[in-house]
PDB file of C-alpha atoms in Angstrom:
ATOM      1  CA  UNK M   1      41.579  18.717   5.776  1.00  0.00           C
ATOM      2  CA  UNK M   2      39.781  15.767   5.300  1.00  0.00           C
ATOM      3  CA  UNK M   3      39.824  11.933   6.901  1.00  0.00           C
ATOM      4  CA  UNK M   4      40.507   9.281   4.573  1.00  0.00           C
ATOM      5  CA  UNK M   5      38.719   7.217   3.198  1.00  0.00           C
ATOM      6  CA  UNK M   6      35.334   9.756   4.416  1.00  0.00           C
ATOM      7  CA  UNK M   7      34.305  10.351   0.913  1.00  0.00           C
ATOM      8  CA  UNK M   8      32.107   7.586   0.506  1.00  0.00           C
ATOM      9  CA  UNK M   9      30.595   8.577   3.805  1.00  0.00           C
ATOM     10  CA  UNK M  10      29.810  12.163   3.151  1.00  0.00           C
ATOM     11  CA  UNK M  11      28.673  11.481  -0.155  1.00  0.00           C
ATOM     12  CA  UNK M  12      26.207   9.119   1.426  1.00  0.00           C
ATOM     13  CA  UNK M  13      24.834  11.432   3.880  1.00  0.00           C
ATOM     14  CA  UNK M  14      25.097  14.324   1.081  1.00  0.00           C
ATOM     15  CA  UNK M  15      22.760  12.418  -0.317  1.00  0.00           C
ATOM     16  CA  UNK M  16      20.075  11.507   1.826  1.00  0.00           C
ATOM     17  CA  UNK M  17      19.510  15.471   2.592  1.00  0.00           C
ATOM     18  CA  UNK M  18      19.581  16.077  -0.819  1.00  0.00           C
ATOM     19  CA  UNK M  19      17.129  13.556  -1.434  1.00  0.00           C
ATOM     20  CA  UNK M  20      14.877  14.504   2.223  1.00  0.00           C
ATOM     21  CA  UNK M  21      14.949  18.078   1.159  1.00  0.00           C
ATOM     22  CA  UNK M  22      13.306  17.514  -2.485  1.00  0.00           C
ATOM     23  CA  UNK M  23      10.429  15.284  -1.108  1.00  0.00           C
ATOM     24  CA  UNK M  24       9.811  17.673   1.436  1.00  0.00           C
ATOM     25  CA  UNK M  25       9.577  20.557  -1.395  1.00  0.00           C
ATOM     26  CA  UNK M  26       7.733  18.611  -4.034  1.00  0.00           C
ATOM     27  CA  UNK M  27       5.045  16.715  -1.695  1.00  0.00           C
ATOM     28  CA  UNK M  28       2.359  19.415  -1.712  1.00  0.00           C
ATOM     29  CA  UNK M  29       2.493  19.656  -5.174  1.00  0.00           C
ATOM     30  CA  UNK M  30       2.354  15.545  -5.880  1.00  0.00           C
ATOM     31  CA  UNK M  31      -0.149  15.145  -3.508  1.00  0.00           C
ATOM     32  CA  UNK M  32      -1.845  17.625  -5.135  1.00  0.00           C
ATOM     33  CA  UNK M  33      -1.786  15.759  -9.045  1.00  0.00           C
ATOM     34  CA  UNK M  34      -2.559  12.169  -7.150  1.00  0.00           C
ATOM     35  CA  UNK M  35      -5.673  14.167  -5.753  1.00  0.00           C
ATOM     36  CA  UNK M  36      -6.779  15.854  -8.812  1.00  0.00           C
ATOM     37  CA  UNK M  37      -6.018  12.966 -10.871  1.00  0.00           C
ATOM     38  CA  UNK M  38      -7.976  10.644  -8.751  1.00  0.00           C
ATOM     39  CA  UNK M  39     -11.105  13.257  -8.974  1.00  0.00           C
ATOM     40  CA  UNK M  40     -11.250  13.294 -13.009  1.00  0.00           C
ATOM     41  CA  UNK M  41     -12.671  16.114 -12.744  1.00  0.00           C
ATOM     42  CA  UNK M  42     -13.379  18.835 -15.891  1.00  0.00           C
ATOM     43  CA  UNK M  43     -12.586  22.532 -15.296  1.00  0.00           C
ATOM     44  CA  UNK M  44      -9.830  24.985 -15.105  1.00  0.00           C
ATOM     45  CA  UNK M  45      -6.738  23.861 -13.526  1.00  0.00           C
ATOM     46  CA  UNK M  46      -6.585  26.336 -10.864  1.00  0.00           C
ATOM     47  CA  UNK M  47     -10.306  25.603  -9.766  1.00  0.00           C
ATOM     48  CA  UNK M  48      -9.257  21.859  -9.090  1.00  0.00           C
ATOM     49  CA  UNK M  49      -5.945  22.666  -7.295  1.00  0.00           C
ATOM     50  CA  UNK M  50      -7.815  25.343  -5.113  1.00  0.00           C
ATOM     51  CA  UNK M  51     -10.247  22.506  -4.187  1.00  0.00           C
ATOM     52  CA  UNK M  52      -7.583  20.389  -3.529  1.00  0.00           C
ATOM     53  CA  UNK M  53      -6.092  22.370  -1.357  1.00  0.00           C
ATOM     54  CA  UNK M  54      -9.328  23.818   0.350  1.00  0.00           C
ATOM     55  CA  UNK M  55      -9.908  20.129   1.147  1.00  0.00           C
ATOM     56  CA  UNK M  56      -6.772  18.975   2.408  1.00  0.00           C
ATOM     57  CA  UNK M  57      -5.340  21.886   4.427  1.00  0.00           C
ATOM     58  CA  UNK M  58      -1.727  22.738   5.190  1.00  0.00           C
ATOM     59  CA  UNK M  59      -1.169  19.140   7.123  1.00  0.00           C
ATOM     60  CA  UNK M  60      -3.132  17.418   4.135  1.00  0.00           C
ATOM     61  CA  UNK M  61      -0.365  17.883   1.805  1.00  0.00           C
ATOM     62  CA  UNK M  62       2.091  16.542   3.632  1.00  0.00           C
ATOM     63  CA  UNK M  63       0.103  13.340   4.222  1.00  0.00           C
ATOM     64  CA  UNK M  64       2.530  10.243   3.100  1.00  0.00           C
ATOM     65  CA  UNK M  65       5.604  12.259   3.797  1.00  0.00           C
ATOM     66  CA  UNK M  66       7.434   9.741   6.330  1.00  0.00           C
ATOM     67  CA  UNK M  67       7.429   6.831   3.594  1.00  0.00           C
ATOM     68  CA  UNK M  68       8.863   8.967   0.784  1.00  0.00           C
ATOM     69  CA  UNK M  69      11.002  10.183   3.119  1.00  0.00           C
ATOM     70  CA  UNK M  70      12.726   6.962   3.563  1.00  0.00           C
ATOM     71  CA  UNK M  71      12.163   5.905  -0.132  1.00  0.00           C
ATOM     72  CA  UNK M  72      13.819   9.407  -1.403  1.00  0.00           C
ATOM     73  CA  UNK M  73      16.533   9.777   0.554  1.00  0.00           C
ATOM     74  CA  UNK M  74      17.358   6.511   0.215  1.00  0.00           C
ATOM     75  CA  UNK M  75      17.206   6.219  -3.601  1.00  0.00           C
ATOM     76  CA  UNK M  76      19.436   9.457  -3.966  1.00  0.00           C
ATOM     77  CA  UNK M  77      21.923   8.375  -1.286  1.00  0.00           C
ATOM     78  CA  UNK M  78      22.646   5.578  -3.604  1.00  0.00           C
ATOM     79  CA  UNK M  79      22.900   7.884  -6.406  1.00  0.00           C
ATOM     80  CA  UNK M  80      25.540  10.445  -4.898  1.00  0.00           C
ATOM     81  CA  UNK M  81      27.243   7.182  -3.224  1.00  0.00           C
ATOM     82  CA  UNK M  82      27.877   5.104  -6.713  1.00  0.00           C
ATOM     83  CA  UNK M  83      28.387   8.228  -8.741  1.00  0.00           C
ATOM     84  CA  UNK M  84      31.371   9.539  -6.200  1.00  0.00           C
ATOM     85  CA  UNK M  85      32.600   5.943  -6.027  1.00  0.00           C
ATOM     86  CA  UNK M  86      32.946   5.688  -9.898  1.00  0.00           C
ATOM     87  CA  UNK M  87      34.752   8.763 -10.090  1.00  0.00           C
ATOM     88  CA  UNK M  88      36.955   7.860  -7.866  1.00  0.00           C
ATOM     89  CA  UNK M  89      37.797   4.034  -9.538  1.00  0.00           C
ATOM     90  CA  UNK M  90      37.893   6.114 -12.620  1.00  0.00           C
ATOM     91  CA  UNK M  91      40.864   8.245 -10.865  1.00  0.00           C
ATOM     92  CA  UNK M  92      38.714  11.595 -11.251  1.00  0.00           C
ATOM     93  CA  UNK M  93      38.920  13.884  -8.182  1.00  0.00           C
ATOM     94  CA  UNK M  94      35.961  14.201  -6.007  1.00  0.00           C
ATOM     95  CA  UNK M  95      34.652  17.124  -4.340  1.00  0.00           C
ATOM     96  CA  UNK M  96      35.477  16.023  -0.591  1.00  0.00           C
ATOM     97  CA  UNK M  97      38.902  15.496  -2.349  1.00  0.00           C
ATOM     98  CA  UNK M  98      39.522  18.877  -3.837  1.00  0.00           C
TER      99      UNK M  98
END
């Protein structure tokens, strides 16, 4: 069973780990392109993101990670929290509903 009127709430927080979990995933690989692309480099692909990566290590990659942390999970928690609401002032039934 649910609470009422909790919808909004665990869309919210839905969310924000939706949205902490895919900038944890994809940071490597941004920081990666912001690297490469501030290099302008020539040569293969897989040359530059081997650099890269020699260059930064493991804790390189994550470098940035607490701001788009906060800017991610933000952005999506607003996403799943005006989606859900419109669904429900549109009388559709939500998931935490079902």
């Amino acid at each position: 069973t649910s609470i009422p009127g909790s919808a909004p709430f665990v869309s919210t927080v839905a969310g924000a780990l939706a949205g902490v979990m895919a900038a944890v995933i994809s940071q490597p690989g941004d920081t990666i392109l912001s690297k490469i692309n501030q290099q302008q480099t020539d040569g293969a692909a897989i040359a530059q993101i081997l650099q890269v990566g020699e260059s930064l290590w493991f804790r390189g990659l994550y470098l940035g990670l607490g701001t788009r942390l906060l800017h991610v999970a933000c952005m999506v928690a607003c996403q799943f929290l005006i989606y859900d609401s419109v669904k429900r002032l549109c009388g559709i039934r939500t998931a935490s509903s079902v």
